[in-house]
Short mmCIF file of C-alpha atoms in Angstrom, two decimals:
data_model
loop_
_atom_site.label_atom_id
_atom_site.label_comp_id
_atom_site.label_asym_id
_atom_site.label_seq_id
_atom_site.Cartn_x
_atom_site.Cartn_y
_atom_site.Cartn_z
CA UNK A 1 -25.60 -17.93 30.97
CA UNK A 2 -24.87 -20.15 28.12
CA UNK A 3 -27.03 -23.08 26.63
CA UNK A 4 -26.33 -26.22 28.33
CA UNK A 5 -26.95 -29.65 26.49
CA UNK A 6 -27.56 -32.56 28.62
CA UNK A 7 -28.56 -35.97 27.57
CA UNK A 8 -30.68 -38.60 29.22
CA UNK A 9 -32.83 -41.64 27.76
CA UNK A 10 -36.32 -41.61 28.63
CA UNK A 11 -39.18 -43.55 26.49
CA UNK A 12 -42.23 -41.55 25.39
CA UNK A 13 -44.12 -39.39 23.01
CA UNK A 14 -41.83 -36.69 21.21
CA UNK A 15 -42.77 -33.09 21.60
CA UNK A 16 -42.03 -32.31 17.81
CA UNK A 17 -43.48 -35.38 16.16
CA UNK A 18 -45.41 -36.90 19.36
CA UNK A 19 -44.38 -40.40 17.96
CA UNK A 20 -43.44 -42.85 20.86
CA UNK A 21 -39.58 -43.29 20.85
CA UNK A 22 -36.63 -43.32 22.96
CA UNK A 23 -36.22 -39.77 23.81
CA UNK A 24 -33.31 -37.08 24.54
CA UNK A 25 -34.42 -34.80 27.65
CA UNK A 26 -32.53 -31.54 25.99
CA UNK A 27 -32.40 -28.01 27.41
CA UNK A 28 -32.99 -25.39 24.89
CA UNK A 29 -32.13 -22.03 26.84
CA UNK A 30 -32.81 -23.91 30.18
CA UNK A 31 -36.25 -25.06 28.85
CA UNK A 32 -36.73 -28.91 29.10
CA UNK A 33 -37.62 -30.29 25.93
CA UNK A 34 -37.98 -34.35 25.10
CA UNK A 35 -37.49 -34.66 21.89
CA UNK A 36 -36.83 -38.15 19.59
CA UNK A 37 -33.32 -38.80 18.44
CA UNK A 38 -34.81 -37.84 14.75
CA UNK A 39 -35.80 -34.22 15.72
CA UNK A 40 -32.51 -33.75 17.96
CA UNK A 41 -30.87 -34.43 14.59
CA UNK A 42 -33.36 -31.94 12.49
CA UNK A 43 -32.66 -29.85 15.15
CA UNK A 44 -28.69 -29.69 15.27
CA UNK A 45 -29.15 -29.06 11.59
CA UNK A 46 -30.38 -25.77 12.48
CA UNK A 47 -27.30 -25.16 14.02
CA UNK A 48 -25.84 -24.90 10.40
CA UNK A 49 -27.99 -21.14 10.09
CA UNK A 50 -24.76 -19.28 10.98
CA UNK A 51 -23.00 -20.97 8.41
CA UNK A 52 -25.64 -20.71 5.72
CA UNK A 53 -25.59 -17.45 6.73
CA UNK A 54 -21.59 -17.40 6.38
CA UNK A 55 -22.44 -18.80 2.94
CA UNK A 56 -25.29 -16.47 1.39
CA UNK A 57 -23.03 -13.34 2.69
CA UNK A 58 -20.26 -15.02 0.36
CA UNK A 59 -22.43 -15.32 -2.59
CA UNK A 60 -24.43 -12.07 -2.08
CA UNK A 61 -20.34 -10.66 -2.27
CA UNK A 62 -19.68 -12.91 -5.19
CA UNK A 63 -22.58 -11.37 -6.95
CA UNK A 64 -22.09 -7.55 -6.03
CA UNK A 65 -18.42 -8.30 -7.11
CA UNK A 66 -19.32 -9.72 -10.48
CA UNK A 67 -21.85 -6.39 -11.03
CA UNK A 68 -19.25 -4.59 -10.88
CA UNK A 69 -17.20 -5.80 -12.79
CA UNK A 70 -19.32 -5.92 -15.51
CA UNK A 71 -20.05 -2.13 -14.72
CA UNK A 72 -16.26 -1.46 -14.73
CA UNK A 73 -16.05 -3.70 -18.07
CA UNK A 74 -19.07 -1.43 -19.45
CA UNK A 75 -16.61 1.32 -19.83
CA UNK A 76 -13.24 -0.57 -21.39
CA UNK A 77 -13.46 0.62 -24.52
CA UNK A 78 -9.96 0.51 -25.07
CA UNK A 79 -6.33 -0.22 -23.71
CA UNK A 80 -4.21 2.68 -22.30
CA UNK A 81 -1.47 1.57 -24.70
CA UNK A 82 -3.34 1.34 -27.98
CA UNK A 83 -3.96 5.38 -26.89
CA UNK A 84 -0.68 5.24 -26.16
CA UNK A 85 0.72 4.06 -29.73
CA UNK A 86 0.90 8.01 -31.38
CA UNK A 87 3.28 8.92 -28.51
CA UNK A 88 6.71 8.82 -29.74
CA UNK A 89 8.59 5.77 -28.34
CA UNK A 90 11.44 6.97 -24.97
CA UNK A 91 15.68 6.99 -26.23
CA UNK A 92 17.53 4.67 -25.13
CA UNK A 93 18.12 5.10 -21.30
CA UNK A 94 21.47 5.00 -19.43
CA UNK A 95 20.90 5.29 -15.89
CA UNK A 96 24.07 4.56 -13.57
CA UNK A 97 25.02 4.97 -9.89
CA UNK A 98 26.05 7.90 -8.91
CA UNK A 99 26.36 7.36 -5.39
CA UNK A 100 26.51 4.65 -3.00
CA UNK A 101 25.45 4.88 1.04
CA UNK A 102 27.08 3.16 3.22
CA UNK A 103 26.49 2.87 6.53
CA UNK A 104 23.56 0.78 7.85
CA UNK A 105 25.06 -2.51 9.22
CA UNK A 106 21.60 -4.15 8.00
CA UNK A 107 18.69 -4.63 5.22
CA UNK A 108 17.96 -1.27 4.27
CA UNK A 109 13.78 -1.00 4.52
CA UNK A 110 12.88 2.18 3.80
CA UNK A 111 13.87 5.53 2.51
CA UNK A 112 12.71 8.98 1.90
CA UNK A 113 13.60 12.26 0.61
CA UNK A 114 13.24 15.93 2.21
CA UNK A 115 11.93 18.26 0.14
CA UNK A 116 15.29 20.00 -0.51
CA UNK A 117 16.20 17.61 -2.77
CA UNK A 118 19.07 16.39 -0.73
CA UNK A 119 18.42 14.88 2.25
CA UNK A 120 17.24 11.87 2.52
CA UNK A 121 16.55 9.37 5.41
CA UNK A 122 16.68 5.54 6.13
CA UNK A 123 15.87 2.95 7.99
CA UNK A 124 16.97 -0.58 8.40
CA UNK A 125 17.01 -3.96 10.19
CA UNK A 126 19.37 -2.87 12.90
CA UNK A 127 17.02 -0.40 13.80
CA UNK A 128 19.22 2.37 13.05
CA UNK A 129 17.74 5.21 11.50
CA UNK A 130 20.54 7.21 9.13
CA UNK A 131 19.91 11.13 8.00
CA UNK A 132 22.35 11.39 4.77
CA UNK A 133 23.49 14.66 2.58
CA UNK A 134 22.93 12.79 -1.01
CA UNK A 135 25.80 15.30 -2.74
CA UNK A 136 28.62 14.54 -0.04
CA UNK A 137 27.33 10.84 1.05
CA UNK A 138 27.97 12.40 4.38
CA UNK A 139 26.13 11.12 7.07
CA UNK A 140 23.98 14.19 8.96
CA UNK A 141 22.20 12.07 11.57
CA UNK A 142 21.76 8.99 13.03
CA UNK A 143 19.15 7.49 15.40
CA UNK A 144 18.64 4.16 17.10
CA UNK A 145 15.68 3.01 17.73
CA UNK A 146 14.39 0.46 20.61
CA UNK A 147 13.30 -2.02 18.22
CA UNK A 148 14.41 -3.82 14.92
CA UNK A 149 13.05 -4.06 11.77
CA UNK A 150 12.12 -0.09 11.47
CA UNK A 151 9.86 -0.59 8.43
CA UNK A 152 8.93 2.56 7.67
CA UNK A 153 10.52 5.85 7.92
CA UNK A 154 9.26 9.78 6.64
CA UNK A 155 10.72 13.03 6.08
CA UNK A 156 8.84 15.34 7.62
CA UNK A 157 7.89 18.19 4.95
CA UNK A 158 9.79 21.04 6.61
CA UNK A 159 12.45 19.13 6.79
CA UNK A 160 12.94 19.43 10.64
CA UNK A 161 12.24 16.15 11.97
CA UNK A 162 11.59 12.73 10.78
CA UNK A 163 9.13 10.09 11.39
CA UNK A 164 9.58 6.41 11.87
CA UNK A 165 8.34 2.85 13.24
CA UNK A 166 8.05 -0.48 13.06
CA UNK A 167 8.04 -3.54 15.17
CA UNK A 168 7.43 -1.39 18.14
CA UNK A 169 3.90 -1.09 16.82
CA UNK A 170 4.29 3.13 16.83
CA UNK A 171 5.46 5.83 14.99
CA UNK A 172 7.75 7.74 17.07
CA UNK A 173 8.62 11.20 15.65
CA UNK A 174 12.11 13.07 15.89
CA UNK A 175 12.96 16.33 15.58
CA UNK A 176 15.86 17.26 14.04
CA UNK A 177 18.62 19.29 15.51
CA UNK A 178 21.14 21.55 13.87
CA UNK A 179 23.92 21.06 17.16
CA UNK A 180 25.20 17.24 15.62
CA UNK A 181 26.15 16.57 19.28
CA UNK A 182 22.82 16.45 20.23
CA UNK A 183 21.10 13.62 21.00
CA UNK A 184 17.91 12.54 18.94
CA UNK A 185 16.86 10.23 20.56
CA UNK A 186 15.97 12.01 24.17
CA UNK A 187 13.13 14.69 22.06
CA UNK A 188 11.31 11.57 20.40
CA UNK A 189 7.81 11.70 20.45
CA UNK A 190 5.80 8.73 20.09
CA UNK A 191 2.74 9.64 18.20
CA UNK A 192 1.10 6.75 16.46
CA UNK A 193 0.05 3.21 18.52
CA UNK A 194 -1.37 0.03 16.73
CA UNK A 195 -1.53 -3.31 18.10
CA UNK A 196 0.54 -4.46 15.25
CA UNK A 197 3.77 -3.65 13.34
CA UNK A 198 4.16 0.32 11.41
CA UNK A 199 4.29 -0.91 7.48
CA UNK A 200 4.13 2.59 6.29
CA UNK A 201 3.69 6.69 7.41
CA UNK A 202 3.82 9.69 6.07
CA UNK A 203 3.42 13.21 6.97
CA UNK A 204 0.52 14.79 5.20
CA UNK A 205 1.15 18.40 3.96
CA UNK A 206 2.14 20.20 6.84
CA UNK A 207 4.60 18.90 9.91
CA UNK A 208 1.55 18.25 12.00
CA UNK A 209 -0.22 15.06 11.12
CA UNK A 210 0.88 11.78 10.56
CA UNK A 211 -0.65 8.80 8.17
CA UNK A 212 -0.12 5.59 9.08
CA UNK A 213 -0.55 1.96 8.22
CA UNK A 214 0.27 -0.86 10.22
CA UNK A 215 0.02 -5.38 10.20
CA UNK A 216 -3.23 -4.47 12.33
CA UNK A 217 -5.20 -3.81 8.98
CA UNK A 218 -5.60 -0.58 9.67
CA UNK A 219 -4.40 2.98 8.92
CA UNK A 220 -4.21 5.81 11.22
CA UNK A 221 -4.16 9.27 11.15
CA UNK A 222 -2.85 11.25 13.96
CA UNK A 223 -2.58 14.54 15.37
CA UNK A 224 1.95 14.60 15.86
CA UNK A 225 1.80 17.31 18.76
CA UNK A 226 -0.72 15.62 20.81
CA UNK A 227 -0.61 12.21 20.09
CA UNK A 228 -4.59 12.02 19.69
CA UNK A 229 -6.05 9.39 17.20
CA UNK A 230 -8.18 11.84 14.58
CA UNK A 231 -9.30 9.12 11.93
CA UNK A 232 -8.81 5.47 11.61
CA UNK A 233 -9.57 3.75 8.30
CA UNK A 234 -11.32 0.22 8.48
CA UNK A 235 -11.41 -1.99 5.61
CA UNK A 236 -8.60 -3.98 4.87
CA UNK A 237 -8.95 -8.04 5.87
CA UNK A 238 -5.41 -8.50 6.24
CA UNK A 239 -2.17 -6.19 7.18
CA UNK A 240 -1.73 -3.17 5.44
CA UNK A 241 1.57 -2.51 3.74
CA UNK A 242 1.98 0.61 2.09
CA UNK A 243 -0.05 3.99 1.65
CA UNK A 244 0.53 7.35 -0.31
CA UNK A 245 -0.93 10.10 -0.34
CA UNK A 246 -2.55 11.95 -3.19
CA UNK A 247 -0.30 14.96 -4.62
CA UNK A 248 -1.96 17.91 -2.91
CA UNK A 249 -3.55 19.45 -5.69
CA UNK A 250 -6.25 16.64 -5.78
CA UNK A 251 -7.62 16.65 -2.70
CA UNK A 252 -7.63 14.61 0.92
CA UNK A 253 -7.37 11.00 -0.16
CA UNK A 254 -4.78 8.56 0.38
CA UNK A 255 -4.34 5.26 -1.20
CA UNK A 256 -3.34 1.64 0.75
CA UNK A 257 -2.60 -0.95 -0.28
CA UNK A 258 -2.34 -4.64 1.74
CA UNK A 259 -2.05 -8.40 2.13
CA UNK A 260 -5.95 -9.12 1.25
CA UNK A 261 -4.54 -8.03 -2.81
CA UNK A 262 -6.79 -4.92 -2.46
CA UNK A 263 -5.51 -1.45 -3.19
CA UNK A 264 -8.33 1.01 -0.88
CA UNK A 265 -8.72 4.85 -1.75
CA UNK A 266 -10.03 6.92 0.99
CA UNK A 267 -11.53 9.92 1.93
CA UNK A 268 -9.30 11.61 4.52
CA UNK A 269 -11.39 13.28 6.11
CA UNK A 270 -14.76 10.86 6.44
CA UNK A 271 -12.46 7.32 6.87
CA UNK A 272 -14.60 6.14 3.89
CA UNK A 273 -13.17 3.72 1.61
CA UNK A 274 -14.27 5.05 -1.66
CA UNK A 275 -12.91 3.02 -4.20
CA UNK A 276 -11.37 -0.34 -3.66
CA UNK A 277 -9.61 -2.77 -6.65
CA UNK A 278 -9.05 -6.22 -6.14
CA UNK A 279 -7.22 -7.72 -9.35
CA UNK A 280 -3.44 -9.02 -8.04
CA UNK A 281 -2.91 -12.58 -7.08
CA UNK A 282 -0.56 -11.83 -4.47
CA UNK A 283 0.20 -9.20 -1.48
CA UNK A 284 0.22 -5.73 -3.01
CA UNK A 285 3.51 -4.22 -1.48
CA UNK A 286 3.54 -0.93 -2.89
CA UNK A 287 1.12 1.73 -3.84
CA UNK A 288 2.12 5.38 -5.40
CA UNK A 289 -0.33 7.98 -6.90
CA UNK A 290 0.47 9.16 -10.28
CA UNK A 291 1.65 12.46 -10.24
CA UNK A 292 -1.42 13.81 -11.71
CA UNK A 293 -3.74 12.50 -8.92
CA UNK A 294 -6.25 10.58 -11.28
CA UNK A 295 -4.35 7.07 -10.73
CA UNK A 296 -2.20 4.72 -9.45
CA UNK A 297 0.23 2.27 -9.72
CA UNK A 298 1.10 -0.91 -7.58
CA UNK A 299 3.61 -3.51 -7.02
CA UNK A 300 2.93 -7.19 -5.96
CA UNK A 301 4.46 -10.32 -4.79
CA UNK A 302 2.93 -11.73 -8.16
CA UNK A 303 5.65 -10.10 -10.18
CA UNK A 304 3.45 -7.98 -11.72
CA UNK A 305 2.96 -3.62 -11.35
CA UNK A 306 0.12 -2.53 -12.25
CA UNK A 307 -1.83 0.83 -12.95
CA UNK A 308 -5.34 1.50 -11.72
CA UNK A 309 -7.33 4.51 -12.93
CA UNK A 310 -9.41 6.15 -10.87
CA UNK A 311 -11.76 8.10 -12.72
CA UNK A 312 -12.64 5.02 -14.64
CA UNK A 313 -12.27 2.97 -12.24
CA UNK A 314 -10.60 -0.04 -13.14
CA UNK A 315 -7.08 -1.15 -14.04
CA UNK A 316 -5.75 -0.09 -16.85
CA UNK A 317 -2.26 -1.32 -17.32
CA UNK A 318 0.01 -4.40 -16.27
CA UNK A 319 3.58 -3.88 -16.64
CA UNK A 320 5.01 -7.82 -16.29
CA UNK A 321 6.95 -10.57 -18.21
CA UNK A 322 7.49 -14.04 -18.44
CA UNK A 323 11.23 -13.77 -17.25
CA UNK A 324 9.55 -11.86 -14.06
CA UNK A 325 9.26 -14.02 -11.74
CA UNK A 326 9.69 -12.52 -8.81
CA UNK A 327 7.82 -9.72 -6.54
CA UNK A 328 7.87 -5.98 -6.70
CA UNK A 329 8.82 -4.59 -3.44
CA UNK A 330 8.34 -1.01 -4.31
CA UNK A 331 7.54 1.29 -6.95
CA UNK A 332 7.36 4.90 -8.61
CA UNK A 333 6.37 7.65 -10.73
CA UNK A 334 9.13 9.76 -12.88
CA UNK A 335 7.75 13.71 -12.65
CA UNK A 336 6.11 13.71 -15.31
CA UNK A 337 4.78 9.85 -15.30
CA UNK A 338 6.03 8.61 -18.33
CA UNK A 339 8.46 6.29 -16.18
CA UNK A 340 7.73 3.79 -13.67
CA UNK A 341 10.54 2.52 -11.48
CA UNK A 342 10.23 -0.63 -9.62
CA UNK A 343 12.86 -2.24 -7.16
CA UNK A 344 12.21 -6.26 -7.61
CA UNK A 345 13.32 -8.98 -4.95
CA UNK A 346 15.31 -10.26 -7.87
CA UNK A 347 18.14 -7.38 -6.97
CA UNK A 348 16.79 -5.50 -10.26
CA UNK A 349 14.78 -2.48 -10.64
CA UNK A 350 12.92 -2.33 -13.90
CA UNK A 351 12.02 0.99 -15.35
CA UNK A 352 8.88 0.92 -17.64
CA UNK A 353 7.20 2.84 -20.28
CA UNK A 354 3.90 3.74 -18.38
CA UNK A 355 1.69 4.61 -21.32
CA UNK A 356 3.10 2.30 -23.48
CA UNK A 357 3.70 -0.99 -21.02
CA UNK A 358 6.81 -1.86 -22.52
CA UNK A 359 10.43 -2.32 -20.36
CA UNK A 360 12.71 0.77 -21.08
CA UNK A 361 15.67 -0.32 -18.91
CA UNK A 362 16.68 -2.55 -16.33
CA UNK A 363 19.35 -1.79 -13.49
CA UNK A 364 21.41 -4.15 -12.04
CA UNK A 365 24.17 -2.86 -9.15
CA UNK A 366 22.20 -4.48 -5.43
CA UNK A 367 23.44 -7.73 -4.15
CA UNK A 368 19.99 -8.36 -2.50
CA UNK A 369 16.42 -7.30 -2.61
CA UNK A 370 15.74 -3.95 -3.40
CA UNK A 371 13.04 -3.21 -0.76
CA UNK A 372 12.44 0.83 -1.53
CA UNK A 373 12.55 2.78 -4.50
CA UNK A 374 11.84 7.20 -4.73
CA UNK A 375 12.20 9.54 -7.07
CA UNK A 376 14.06 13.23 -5.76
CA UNK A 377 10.96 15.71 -5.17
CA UNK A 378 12.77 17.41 -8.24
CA UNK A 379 12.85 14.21 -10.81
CA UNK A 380 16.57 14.60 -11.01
CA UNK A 381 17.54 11.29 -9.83
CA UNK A 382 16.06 8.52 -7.89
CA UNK A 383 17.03 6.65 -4.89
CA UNK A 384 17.53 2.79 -4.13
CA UNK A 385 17.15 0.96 -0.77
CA UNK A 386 18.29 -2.47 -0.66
CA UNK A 387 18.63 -5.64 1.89
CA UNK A 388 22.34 -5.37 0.79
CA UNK A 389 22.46 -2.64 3.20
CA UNK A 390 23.40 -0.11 0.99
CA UNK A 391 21.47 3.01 -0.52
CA UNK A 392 22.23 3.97 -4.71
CA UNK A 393 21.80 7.40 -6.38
CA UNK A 394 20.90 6.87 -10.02
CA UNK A 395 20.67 9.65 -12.27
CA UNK B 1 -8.26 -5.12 14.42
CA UNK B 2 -8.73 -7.24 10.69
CA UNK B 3 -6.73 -9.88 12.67
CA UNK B 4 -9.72 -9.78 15.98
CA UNK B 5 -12.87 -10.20 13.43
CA UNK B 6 -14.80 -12.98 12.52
CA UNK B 7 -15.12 -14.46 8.99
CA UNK B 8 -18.54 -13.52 8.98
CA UNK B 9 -17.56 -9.82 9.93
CA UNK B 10 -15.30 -9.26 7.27
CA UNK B 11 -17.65 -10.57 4.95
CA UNK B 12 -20.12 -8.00 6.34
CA UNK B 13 -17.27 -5.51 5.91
CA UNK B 14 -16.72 -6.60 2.11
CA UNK B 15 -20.23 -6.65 1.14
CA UNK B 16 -21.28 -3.06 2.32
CA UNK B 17 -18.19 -1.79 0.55
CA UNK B 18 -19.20 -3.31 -2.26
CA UNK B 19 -22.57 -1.93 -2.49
CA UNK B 20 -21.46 1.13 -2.23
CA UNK B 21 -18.88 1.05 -4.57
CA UNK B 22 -21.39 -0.13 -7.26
CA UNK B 23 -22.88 3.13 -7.25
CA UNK B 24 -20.49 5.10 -7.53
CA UNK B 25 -19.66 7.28 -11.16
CA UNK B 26 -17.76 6.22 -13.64
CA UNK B 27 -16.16 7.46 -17.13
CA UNK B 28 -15.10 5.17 -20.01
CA UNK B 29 -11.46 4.78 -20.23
CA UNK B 30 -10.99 6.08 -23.99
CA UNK B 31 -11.56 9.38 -22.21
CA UNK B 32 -9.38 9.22 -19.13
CA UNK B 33 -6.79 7.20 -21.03
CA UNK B 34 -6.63 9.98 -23.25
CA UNK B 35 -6.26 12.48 -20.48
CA UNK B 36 -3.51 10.57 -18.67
CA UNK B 37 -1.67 10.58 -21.42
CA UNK B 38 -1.82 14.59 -22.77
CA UNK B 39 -0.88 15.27 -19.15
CA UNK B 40 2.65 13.03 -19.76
CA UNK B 41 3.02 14.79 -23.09
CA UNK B 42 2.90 17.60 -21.51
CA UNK B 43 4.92 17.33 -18.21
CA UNK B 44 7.48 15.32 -20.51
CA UNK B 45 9.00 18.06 -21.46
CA UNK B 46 10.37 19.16 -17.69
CA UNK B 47 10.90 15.91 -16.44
CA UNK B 48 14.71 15.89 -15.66
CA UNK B 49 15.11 11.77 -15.95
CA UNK B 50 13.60 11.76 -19.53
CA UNK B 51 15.14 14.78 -21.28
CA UNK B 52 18.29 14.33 -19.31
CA UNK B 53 20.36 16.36 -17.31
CA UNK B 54 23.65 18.62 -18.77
CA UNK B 55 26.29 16.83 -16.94
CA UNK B 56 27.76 20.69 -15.17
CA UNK B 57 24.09 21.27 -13.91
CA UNK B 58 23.43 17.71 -12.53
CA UNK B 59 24.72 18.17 -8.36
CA UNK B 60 24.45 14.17 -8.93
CA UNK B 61 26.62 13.45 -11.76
CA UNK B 62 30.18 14.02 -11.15
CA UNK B 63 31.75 13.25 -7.51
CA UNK B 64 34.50 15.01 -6.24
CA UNK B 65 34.39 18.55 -7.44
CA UNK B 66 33.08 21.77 -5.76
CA UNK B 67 29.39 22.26 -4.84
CA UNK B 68 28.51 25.81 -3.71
CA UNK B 69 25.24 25.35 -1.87
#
């Protein structure tokens, strides 16, 4: 039963202060109490404990998060670009289209390659789903899917079936067939539910487990041929909107990154949140490991991408300019990580200098956002997704 | 589920983080700078978008001729 607060005036001695006043007959957890209008007052004040309490958690945070910075700024002895200054300086870099895909009557969301170097699959607005041969521009495949606004979309490492979702709050998984006449769309498996839109998945190393990230602020990761929930990550105070993976020769963590400005690492395999960063102004879009596994890079809605290293773990790099002004949708690595490519809502993808934090080149060619950016698995070219509804090669 | 808590939750949320991430090891970024940046020198070398591609071996480049797969 909840309290109840009545009021009625009766004259007499106060229980608190036992002065003679008008007094308030109050029930305190169904306990008559008379008390003068003075202690009612003292007493409603008390009522502010949960949000003193409110208030010394903030400051307790506020002083935790200023210890470690000061840890963090312990070890920034220097700038990643004044180490950066022997390295001789990129060529000039002429990157064009090679190939345009058309096809998707919508904003283009997502992309991904297969691991054959030549696949790759989209999703869009529409809700269509489009498997393409990059050489030919052929389309191999095409799905569509129950809802719009399929967000996210993954190639599935054998390259047999694909993985995608969005505001049907699941990741639904397709296998791929060889026979073009058959349909897709009666063998999909839903695996992943959250009780808010897919940002992001991606198949961990093998075809049989799924990471996911959703607008619930959480991310998921799920068993594909049984459906079964194996670790969820808490942590995030806002949607999630992008994860990766760390390349496989570092280990089982995973990166997110979300509308609270934090980029989270985590431990796969406990659903601990290891490391966490919290230096953009603005929703982090995009987060992609470094190919070497010690860092990563991010892209923002405050114009800015930046670089966080993990083994000393703080930022180290901000790739931005004045004549930025608007946000980074996606971003990533060259193979070798010298090069940064990020797709812009400004129609431009700007390809930076990663040790050196200078612009190399930009690329102009979308009429609208660019909303997905990938390097081939090979390095030979990378991949454009745009809300012009096309998909560019550049190589 | 960040969407169902309670200020006071996710402030509960933040601060254990936070304490735990204050212990954890760190190295000074001279080092790992340094590191990052002998492992581009050395992938550099391979990486197909910075050394470039002969225009006969990239499948990418030219449109319209033969590919044998």
């Amino acid at each position: 039963m909840c309290d109840q607060t009545f009021l009625a005036i009766t004259f007499g001695p106060c229980d608190n202060c036992s002065q003679n006043k008008p007094l308030m007959n109050i029930y305190l957890k169904n306990e008559p109490i008379n008390y003068c209008s003075l202690c009612v007052e003292l007493m409603a004040c008390q009522g502010l404990a949960k949000g003193e309490t409110i208030h010394t958690l903030k400051t307790e945070s506020e002083t935790l998060k200023a210890k470690l910075e000061e840890e963090r700024a312990k070890l920034h002895d220097v700038e990643l670009h004044q180490v950066a200054e022997k390295i001789e300086a990129l060529g000039q870099f002429v990157m064009k289209t090679r190939r345009t895909l058309k096809g998707h009557g919508n904003k283009v969301l997502c992309m991904d390659w297969c691991r054959d170097k030549r696949r790759i699959v989209s999703s869009s607005q529409d809700g269509k789903v489009i498997v393409w041969d990059a050489y030919t521009t052929n389309k191999e495949h095409a799905v569509t899917m129950p809802c719009t606004w399929v967000m996210a979309c993954a190639y599935a490492p054998s390259g047999c079936a694909v993985a995608c979702g969005g505001l049907d709050n699941k990741c639904s998984v397709y296998p791929l067939s060889l026979d073009k006449n058959e349909n897709l769309a009666a063998k999909k498996k839903s695996v992943a539910m959250h009780t808010n839109y897919l940002s992001s998945c991606s198949f961990t190393n093998s075809d049989m487990q799924i990471l996911t990230s959703s607008g619930d602020g959480t991310c998921a990761l799920w068993d594909v041929e049984s459906g079964q929930l194996l670790q969820s990550f808490h942590g995030h105070s806002a949607d999630v909107l992008s994860l990766n993976l760390a390349p496989s020769e570092t280990g089982n963590t995973f990166v997110s990154g979300g509308c609270d400005k934090k980029a989270n690492v985590w431990d796969m395999r406990s659903g601990q949140n290891v490391q966490s960063f919290e230096t953009h102004e603005s929703d982090i879009n995009c987060v992609k490991y470094y190919p070497s596994g010690d860092a990563f890079a991010t892209g923002s809605d405050d114009a800015t991408c930046r670089l966080y290293d993990l083994r000393a773990d703080r930022e180290v790099a901000i790739y931005s300019k004045e004549s930025i002004i608007f946000g980074a949708s996606s971003v990533d690595f060259s193979l070798s990580g010298r090069l940064l490519f990020a797709g812009y809502n400004d129609y431009t993808i700007n390809v930076w200098d990663v040790l050196k934090g200078t612009r190399v080149a930009i690329l102009f060619g979308h009429e609208n956002r660019v909303s997905t950016v990938r390097v081939s698995p090979d390095g030979t070219a990378f991949c454009s997704g745009s809300w012009d509804s096309t998909l560019r090669i550049w190589a | 589920m960040a969407r169902d808590m309670s200020d006071k939750d996710i402030l509960k949320m933040e601060l254990e983080q936070l304490q735990k991430e204050v212990k954890n090891t760190r190295e000074p970024v001279s080092k790992t700078a340094k590191e990052i940046c002998e492992w581009v020198e050395a992938q550099s070398a391979e990486d197909p978008l910075i050394k470039g591609v002969p225009e006969d071996k990239n499948p990418f480049k030219e449109k319209g001729g033969c590919i044998i797969t």
